[in-house]
XYZ file of C-alpha atoms in Angstrom:
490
model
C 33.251 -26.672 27.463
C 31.564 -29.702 29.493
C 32.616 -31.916 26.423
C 36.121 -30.552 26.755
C 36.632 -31.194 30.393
C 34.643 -34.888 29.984
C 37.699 -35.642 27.407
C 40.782 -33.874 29.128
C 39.958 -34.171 32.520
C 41.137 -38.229 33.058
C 43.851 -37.323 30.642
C 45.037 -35.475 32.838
C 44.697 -37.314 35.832
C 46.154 -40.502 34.136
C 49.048 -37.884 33.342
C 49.417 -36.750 36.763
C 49.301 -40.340 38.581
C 51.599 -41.542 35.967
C 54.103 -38.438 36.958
C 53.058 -39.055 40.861
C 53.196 -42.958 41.348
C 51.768 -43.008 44.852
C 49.198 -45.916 45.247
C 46.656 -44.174 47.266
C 47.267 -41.236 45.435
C 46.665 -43.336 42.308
C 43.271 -44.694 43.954
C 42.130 -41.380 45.007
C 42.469 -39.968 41.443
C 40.728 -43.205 39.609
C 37.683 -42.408 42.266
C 37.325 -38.509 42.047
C 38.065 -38.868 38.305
C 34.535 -41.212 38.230
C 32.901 -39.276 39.722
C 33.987 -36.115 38.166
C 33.081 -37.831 34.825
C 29.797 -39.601 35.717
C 28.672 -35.392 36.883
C 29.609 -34.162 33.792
C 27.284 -36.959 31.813
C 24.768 -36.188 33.990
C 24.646 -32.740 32.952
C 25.236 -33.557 29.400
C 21.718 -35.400 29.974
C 19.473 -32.001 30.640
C 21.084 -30.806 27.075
C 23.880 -28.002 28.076
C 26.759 -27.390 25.674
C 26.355 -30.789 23.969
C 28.689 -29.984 20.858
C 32.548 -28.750 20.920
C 33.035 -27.789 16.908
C 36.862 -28.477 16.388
C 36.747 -27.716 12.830
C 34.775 -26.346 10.182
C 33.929 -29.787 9.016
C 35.001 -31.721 12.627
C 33.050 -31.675 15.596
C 32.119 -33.584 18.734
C 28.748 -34.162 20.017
C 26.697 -35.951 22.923
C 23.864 -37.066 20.610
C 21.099 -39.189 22.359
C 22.760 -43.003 21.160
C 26.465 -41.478 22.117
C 25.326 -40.084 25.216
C 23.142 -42.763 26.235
C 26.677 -44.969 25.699
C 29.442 -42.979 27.391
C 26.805 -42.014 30.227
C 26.407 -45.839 30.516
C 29.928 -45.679 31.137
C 30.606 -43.239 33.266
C 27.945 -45.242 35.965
C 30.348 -48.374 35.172
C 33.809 -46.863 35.405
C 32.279 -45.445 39.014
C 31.240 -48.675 40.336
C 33.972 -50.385 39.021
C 36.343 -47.814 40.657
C 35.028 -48.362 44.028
C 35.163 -52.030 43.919
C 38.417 -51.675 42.964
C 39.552 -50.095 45.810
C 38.479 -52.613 48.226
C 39.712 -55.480 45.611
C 43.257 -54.463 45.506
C 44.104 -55.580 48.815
C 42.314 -59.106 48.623
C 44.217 -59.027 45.188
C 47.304 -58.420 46.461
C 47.063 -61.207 49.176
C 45.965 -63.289 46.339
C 48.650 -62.658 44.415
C 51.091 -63.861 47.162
C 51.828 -59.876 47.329
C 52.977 -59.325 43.517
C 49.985 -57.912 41.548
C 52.070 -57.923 38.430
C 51.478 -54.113 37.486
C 52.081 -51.593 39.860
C 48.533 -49.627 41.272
C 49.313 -46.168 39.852
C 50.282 -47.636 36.232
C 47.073 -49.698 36.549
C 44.994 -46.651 37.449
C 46.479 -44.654 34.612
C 45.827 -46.922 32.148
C 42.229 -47.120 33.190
C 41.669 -43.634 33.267
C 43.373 -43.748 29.538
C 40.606 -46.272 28.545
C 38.125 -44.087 29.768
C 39.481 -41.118 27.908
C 39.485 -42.892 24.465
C 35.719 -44.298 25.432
C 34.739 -40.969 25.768
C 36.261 -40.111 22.351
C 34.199 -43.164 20.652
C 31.070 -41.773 21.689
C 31.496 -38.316 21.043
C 32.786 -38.708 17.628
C 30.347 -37.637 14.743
C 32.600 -38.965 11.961
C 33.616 -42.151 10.323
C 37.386 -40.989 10.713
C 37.639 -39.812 14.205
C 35.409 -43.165 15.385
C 37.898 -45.148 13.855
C 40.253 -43.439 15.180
C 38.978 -43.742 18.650
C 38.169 -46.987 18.117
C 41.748 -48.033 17.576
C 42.998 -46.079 21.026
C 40.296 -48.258 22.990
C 42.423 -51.125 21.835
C 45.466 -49.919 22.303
C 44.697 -47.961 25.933
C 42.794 -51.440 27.138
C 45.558 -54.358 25.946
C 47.632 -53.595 28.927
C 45.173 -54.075 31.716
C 44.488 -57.718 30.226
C 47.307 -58.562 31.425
C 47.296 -56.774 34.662
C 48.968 -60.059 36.582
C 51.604 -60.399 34.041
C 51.326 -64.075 33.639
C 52.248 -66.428 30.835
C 48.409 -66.772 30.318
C 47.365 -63.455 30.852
C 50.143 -62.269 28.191
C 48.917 -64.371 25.327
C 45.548 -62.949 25.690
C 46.754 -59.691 25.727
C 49.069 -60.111 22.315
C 45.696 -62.156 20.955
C 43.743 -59.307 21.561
C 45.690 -57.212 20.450
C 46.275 -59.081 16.765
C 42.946 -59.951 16.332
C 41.160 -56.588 17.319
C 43.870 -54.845 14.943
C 42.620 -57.003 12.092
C 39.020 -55.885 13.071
C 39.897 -52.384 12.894
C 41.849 -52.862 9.892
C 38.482 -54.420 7.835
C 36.911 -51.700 9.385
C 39.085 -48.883 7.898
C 38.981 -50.488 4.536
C 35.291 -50.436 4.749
C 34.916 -46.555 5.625
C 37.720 -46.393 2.851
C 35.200 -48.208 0.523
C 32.292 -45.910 1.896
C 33.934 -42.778 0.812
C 34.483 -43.995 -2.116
C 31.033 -44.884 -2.797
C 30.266 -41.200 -2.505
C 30.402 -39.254 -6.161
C 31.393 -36.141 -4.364
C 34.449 -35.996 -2.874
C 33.938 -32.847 -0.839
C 31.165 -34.688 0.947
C 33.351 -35.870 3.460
C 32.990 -38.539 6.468
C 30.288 -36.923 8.868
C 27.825 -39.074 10.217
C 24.910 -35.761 8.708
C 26.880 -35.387 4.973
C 27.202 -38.783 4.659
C 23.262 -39.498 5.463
C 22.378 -36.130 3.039
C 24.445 -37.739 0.164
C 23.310 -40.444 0.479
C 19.186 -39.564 0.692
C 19.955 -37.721 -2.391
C 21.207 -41.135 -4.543
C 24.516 -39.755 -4.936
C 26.497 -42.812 -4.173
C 27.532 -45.629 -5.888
C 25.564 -48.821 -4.806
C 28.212 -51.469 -5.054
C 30.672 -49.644 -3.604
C 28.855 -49.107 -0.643
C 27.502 -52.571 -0.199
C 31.326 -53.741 -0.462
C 31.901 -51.517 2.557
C 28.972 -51.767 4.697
C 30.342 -55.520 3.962
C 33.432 -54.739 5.381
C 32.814 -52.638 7.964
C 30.509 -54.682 9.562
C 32.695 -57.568 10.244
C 35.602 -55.263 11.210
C 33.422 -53.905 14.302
C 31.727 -56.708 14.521
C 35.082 -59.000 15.430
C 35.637 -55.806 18.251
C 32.080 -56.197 19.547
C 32.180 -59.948 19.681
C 29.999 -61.403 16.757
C 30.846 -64.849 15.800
C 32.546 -66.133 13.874
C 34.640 -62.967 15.190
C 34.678 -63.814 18.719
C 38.077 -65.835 18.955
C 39.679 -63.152 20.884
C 36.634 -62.764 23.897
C 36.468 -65.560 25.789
C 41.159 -65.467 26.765
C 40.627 -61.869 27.118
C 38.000 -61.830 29.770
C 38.777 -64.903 31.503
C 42.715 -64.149 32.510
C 41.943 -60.355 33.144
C 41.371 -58.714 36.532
C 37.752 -58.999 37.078
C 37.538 -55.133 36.915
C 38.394 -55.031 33.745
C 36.854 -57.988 32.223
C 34.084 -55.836 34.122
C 34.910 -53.121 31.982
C 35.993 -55.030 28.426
C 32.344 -56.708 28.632
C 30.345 -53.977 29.944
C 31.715 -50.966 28.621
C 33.593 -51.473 25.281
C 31.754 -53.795 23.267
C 29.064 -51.238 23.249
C 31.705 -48.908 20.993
C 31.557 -51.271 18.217
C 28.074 -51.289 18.459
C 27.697 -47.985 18.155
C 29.742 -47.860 15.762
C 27.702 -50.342 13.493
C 24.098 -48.576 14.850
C 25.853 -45.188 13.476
C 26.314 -46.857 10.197
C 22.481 -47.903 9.943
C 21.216 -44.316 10.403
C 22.827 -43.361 7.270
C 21.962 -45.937 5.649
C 18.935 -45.303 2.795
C 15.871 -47.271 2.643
C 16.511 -48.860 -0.775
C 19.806 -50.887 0.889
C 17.893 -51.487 4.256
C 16.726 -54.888 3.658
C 20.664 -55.945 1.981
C 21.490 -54.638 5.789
C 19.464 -56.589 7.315
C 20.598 -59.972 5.705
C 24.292 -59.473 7.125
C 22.662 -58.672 10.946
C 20.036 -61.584 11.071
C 23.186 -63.700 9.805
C 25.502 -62.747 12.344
C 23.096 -62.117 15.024
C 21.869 -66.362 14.689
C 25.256 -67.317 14.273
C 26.097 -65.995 17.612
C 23.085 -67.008 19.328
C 24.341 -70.705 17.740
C 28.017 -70.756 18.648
C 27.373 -69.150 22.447
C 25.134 -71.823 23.137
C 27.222 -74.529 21.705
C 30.120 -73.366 23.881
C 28.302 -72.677 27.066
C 27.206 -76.310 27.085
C 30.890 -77.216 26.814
C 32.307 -74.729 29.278
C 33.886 -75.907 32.698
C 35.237 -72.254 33.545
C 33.053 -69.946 35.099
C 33.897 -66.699 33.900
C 34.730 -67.776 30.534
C 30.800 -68.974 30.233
C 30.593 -65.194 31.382
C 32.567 -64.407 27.793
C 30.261 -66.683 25.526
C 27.417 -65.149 27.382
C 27.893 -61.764 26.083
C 28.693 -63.388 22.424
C 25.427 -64.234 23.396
C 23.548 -61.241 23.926
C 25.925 -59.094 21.385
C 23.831 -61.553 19.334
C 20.909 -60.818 20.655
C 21.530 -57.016 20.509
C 22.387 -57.770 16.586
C 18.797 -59.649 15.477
C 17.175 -56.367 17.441
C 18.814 -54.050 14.861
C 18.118 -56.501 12.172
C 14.097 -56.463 12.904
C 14.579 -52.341 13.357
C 14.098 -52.744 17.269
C 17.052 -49.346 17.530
C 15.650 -48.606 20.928
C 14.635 -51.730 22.266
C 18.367 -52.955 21.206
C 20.137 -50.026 23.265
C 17.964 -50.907 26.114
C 19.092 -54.250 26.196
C 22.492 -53.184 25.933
C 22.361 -50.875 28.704
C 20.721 -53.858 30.953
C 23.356 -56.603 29.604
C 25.973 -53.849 30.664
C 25.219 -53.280 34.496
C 24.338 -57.327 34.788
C 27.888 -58.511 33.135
C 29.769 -55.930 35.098
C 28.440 -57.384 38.501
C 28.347 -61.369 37.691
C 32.569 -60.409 36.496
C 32.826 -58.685 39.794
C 31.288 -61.362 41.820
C 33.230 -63.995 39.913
C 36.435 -62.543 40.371
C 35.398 -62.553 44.492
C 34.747 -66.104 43.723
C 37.996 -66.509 41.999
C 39.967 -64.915 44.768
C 38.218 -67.398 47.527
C 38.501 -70.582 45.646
C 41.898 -69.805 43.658
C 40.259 -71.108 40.780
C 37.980 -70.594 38.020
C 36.779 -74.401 37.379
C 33.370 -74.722 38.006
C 34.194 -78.700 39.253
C 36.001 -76.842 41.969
C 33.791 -74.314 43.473
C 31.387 -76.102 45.765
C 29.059 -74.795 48.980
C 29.090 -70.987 47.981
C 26.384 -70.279 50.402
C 28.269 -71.605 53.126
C 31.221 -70.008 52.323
C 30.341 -66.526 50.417
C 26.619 -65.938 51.100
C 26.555 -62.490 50.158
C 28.441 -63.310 46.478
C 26.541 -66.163 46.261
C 23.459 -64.377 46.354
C 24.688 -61.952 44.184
C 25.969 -64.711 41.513
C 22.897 -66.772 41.186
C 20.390 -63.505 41.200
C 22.757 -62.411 38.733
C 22.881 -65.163 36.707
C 18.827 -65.733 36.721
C 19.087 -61.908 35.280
C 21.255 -62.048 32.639
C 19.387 -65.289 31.567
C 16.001 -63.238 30.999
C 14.746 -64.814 34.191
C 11.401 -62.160 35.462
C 11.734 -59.753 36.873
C 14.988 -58.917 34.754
C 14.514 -56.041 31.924
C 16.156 -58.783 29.345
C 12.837 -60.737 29.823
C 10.952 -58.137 28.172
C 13.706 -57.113 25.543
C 13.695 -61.080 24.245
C 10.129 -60.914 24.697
C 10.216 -57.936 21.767
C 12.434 -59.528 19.805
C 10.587 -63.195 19.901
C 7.589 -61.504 18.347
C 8.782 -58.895 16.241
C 10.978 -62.178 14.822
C 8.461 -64.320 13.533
C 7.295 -67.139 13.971
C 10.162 -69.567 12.964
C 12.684 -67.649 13.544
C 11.133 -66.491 17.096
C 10.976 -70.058 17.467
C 14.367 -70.500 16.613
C 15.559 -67.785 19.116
C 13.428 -69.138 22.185
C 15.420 -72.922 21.681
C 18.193 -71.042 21.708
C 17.827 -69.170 24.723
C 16.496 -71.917 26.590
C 19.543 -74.237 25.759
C 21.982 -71.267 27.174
C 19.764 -70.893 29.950
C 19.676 -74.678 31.120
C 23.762 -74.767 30.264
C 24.121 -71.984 32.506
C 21.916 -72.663 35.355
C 23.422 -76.239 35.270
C 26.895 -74.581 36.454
C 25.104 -72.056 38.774
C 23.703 -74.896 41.221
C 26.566 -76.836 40.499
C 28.511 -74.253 42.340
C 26.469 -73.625 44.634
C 25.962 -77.831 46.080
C 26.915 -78.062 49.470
C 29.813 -79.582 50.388
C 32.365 -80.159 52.986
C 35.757 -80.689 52.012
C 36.414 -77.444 49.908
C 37.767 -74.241 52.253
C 37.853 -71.118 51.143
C 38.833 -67.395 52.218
C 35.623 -65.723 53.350
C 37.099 -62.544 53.433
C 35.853 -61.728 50.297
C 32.680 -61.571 50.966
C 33.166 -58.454 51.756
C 33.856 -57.394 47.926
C 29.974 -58.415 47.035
C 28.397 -54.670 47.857
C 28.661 -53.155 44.647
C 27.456 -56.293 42.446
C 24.847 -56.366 45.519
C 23.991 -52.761 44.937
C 23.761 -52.856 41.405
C 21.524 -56.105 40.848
C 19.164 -54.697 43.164
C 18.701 -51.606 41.271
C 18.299 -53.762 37.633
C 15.235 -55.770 39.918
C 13.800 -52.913 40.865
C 14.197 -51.160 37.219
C 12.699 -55.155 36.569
C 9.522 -54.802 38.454
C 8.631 -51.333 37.658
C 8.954 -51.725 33.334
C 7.049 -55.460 34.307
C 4.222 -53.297 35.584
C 3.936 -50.589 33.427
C 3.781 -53.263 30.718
C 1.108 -54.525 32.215
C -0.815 -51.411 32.881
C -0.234 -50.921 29.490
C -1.718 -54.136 28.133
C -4.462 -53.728 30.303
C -5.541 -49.901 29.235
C -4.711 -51.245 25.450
C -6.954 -54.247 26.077
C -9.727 -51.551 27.768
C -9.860 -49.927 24.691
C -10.054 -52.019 22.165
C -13.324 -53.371 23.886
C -14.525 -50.036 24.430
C -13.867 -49.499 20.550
C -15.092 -52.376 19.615
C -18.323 -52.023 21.953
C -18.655 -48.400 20.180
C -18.817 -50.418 16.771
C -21.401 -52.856 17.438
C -23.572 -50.217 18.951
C -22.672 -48.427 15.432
C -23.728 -51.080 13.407
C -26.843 -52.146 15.354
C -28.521 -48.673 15.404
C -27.786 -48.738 11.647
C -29.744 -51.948 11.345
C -27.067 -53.918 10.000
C -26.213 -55.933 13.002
């Protein structure tokens, strides 16, 4: 029942406001709707009613990685949804009065994307995710180009081409998938699949051919390079709510999607998997930092930063980090969501996104510029941010050449970036700006504080770990010796 309410529910209200088309009607329903949603995940946590069976065969279920994703959400959509309604107005003003798309269809569509999130995460078959899949695309496109400008409209329609080629080399792969499988009655579902597959009755080619293929297909929706083409226009001309929301929210679909795929997966074609990840997962590490160097716009240095860490997230699956890679993703989420939010209260004080052209943010925006630089030493891996320790992980569990590799990488992206973050922030005289946006910074406030206290607290339990783990090991090594010398061999 709670899984059929979490799904219907903002259907319904995107249905009513659409019917309605009052604005603060519209802003009402996109709040209570959040909220509604992020209660419902929270029960779906303590482990009530966590599968709806729609079929014999078909069924939907909050399984830890789905919930952990689409409760992930829920806390985004809800902070994004109150920032929005103190954003509209500044947008508005902004705008010159002419926002483009009118508030209720903008709420709708929102609470449309957050239906057809929902879906993704619920769905425990290679069909329906697909499916799903394909409806974030199509319920998110509009949004991008919320303003309705020239720019904004060719990253919508580039989106929109280049996801749909994603999701078709995605469909071909499952295709290939099922075909692997000598029984055709084995169906799609995530549990046949793995069964069928434990047992050796697939065909081996086949299903490298579409692990092949369905790998880049979500991996061009997540952002992997080479994939990445479409990223960096999409989040840079959309509102900053839902660049917010494209880079916090959905690229996690795709990689659940792929992170799905590797459960089933048996051992024999586990290090074939690998390959493909460590591949893709350097390559982006490689390209982000080559174009972060190169970028003069702030928030599309926001884009190659999460090609970046979708990287990142990638080389953690590839060294069988599963947990550690959620973790990250969960961190890189809440971080990305308020550095877009506080760059789009940037954007609407300085009327432009050139970094050459924001100067004295202190002065001007203390509160966002607080928020922006924090932020920005966070999503870098800067201590006390979570991501410190996640890298960390994956730096030793790497190797030692390609840890190596991975720490020159991150420290080139870090330098690039900071380089831009006290560039903006240089004093200066001549540059005005509205102040009134300051105002907009509590959320991305809110939020960053939380991730630096969530910081701290994992910083010292890691180090009350160490420090018990290093109390044993001398009290077991201690116990030896004493071993050994009342044996009269030491």
């Amino acid at each position: 029942m709670l899984i059929l309410i979490l799904l219907l529910f903002p259907l319904a209200a995107a249905a009513i406001i659409s019917c309605c088309r009052n604005d603060r009607f519209s802003r009402f329903m996109l709040v209570f709707t959040a909220v509604v949603n992020t209660v419902i995940c929270s029960i779906l946590c303590v482990g009530r009613s966590n599968t709806l069976q729609l079929t014999k065969s078909l069924c939907l279920k909050a399984d830890f990685d789905g919930l952990v994703i689409v409760t992930l959400t829920a806390v985004l959509f809800l902070f994004t949804a109150v920032h929005i309604i103190f954003w509209l107005p500044h947008d508005s003003k902004f705008s010159g009065g002419r926002t483009g798309m009118s508030q209720s269809k903008f709420t709708a569509f929102l609470l449309l994307f957050l239906f057809t999130m929902n879906l993704t995460a619920l769905a425990q078959d290679f069909g329906m995710l697909w499916v799903a899949v394909e409806s974030t695309t199509i319920a998110s496109a509009p949004l991008i180009n919320f303003h309705k400008s020239k720019k904004s409209l060719e990253a919508m329609w580039k989106y929109l081409l280049i996801c749909s080629i994603g999701i078709g080399l995605a469909l071909f792969g499952t295709m290939l998938i099922a075909t692997s499988l000598n029984d055709p009655e084995t169906g799609l579902a995530f549990s046949s699949i793995k069964n069928a597959l434990a047992g050796g009755n697939f065909n081996i080619t086949w299903f490298k051919a579409g692990f092949v293929f369905f790998l880049a297909g979500y991996g061009l929706k997540m952002g992997l390079a080479p994939f990445h083409t479409w990223l960096p226009d999409a989040y840079s001309e959309s509102s900053s709510p839902v660049s917010a929301l494209l880079s916090g929210a959905l690229i996690n679909y795709s990689l659940l999607a792929i992170m799905r795929l590797l459960a089933v997966i048996p051992e024999q074609l586990l290090d074939f998997s690998t390959g493909y990840l460590k591949f893709f997962g350097f390559f982006s590490l490689a390209v982000s930092a080559f174009f972060i160097i190169r970028q003069k716009d702030f928030k599309r240095m926001l884009a190659y930063s999460s090609v970046e860490h979708m990287g990142v997230i990638t080389l953690m699956l590839a060294y069988k980090l599963g947990y550690v890679a959620l973790f990250h993703a969960v961190i890189h989420s809440l971080l990305k969501m308020s550095l877009f939010l506080a760059a789009g209260n940037i954007l609407l004080s300085y009327r432009t996104r050139a970094v050459a052209a924001v100067k004295g943010l202190f002065d001007r925006l203390p509160h966002n510029a607080a928020a922006w630089v924090f932020g920005m030493l966070l999503i870098c891996g800067t201590p006390p941010s979570p991501l410190f320790l996640t890298e960390l992980i994956l730096v030793y569990n790497a190797g030692m050449i390609p840890g190596i590799a991975i720490l020159l990488l991150l420290l080139i992206i870090f330098c690039a970036m900071s380089q831009r973050m006290l560039s903006m922030t240089a004093p200066a005289e001549e540059i005005t700006a509205d102040t009134e946006t300051d105002k907009l910074a509590k959320v991305p406030a809110f939020v960053l504080t939380l991730i630096t206290i969530a910081g701290v607290i994992s910083m010292l339990f890691t180090l009350l770990m160490i420090k018990v783990t290093e109390t044993f090991i001398q009290t077991w090594v201690a116990a030896w010796c004493q071993v050994f010398k009342d044996a009269g061999l030491w």
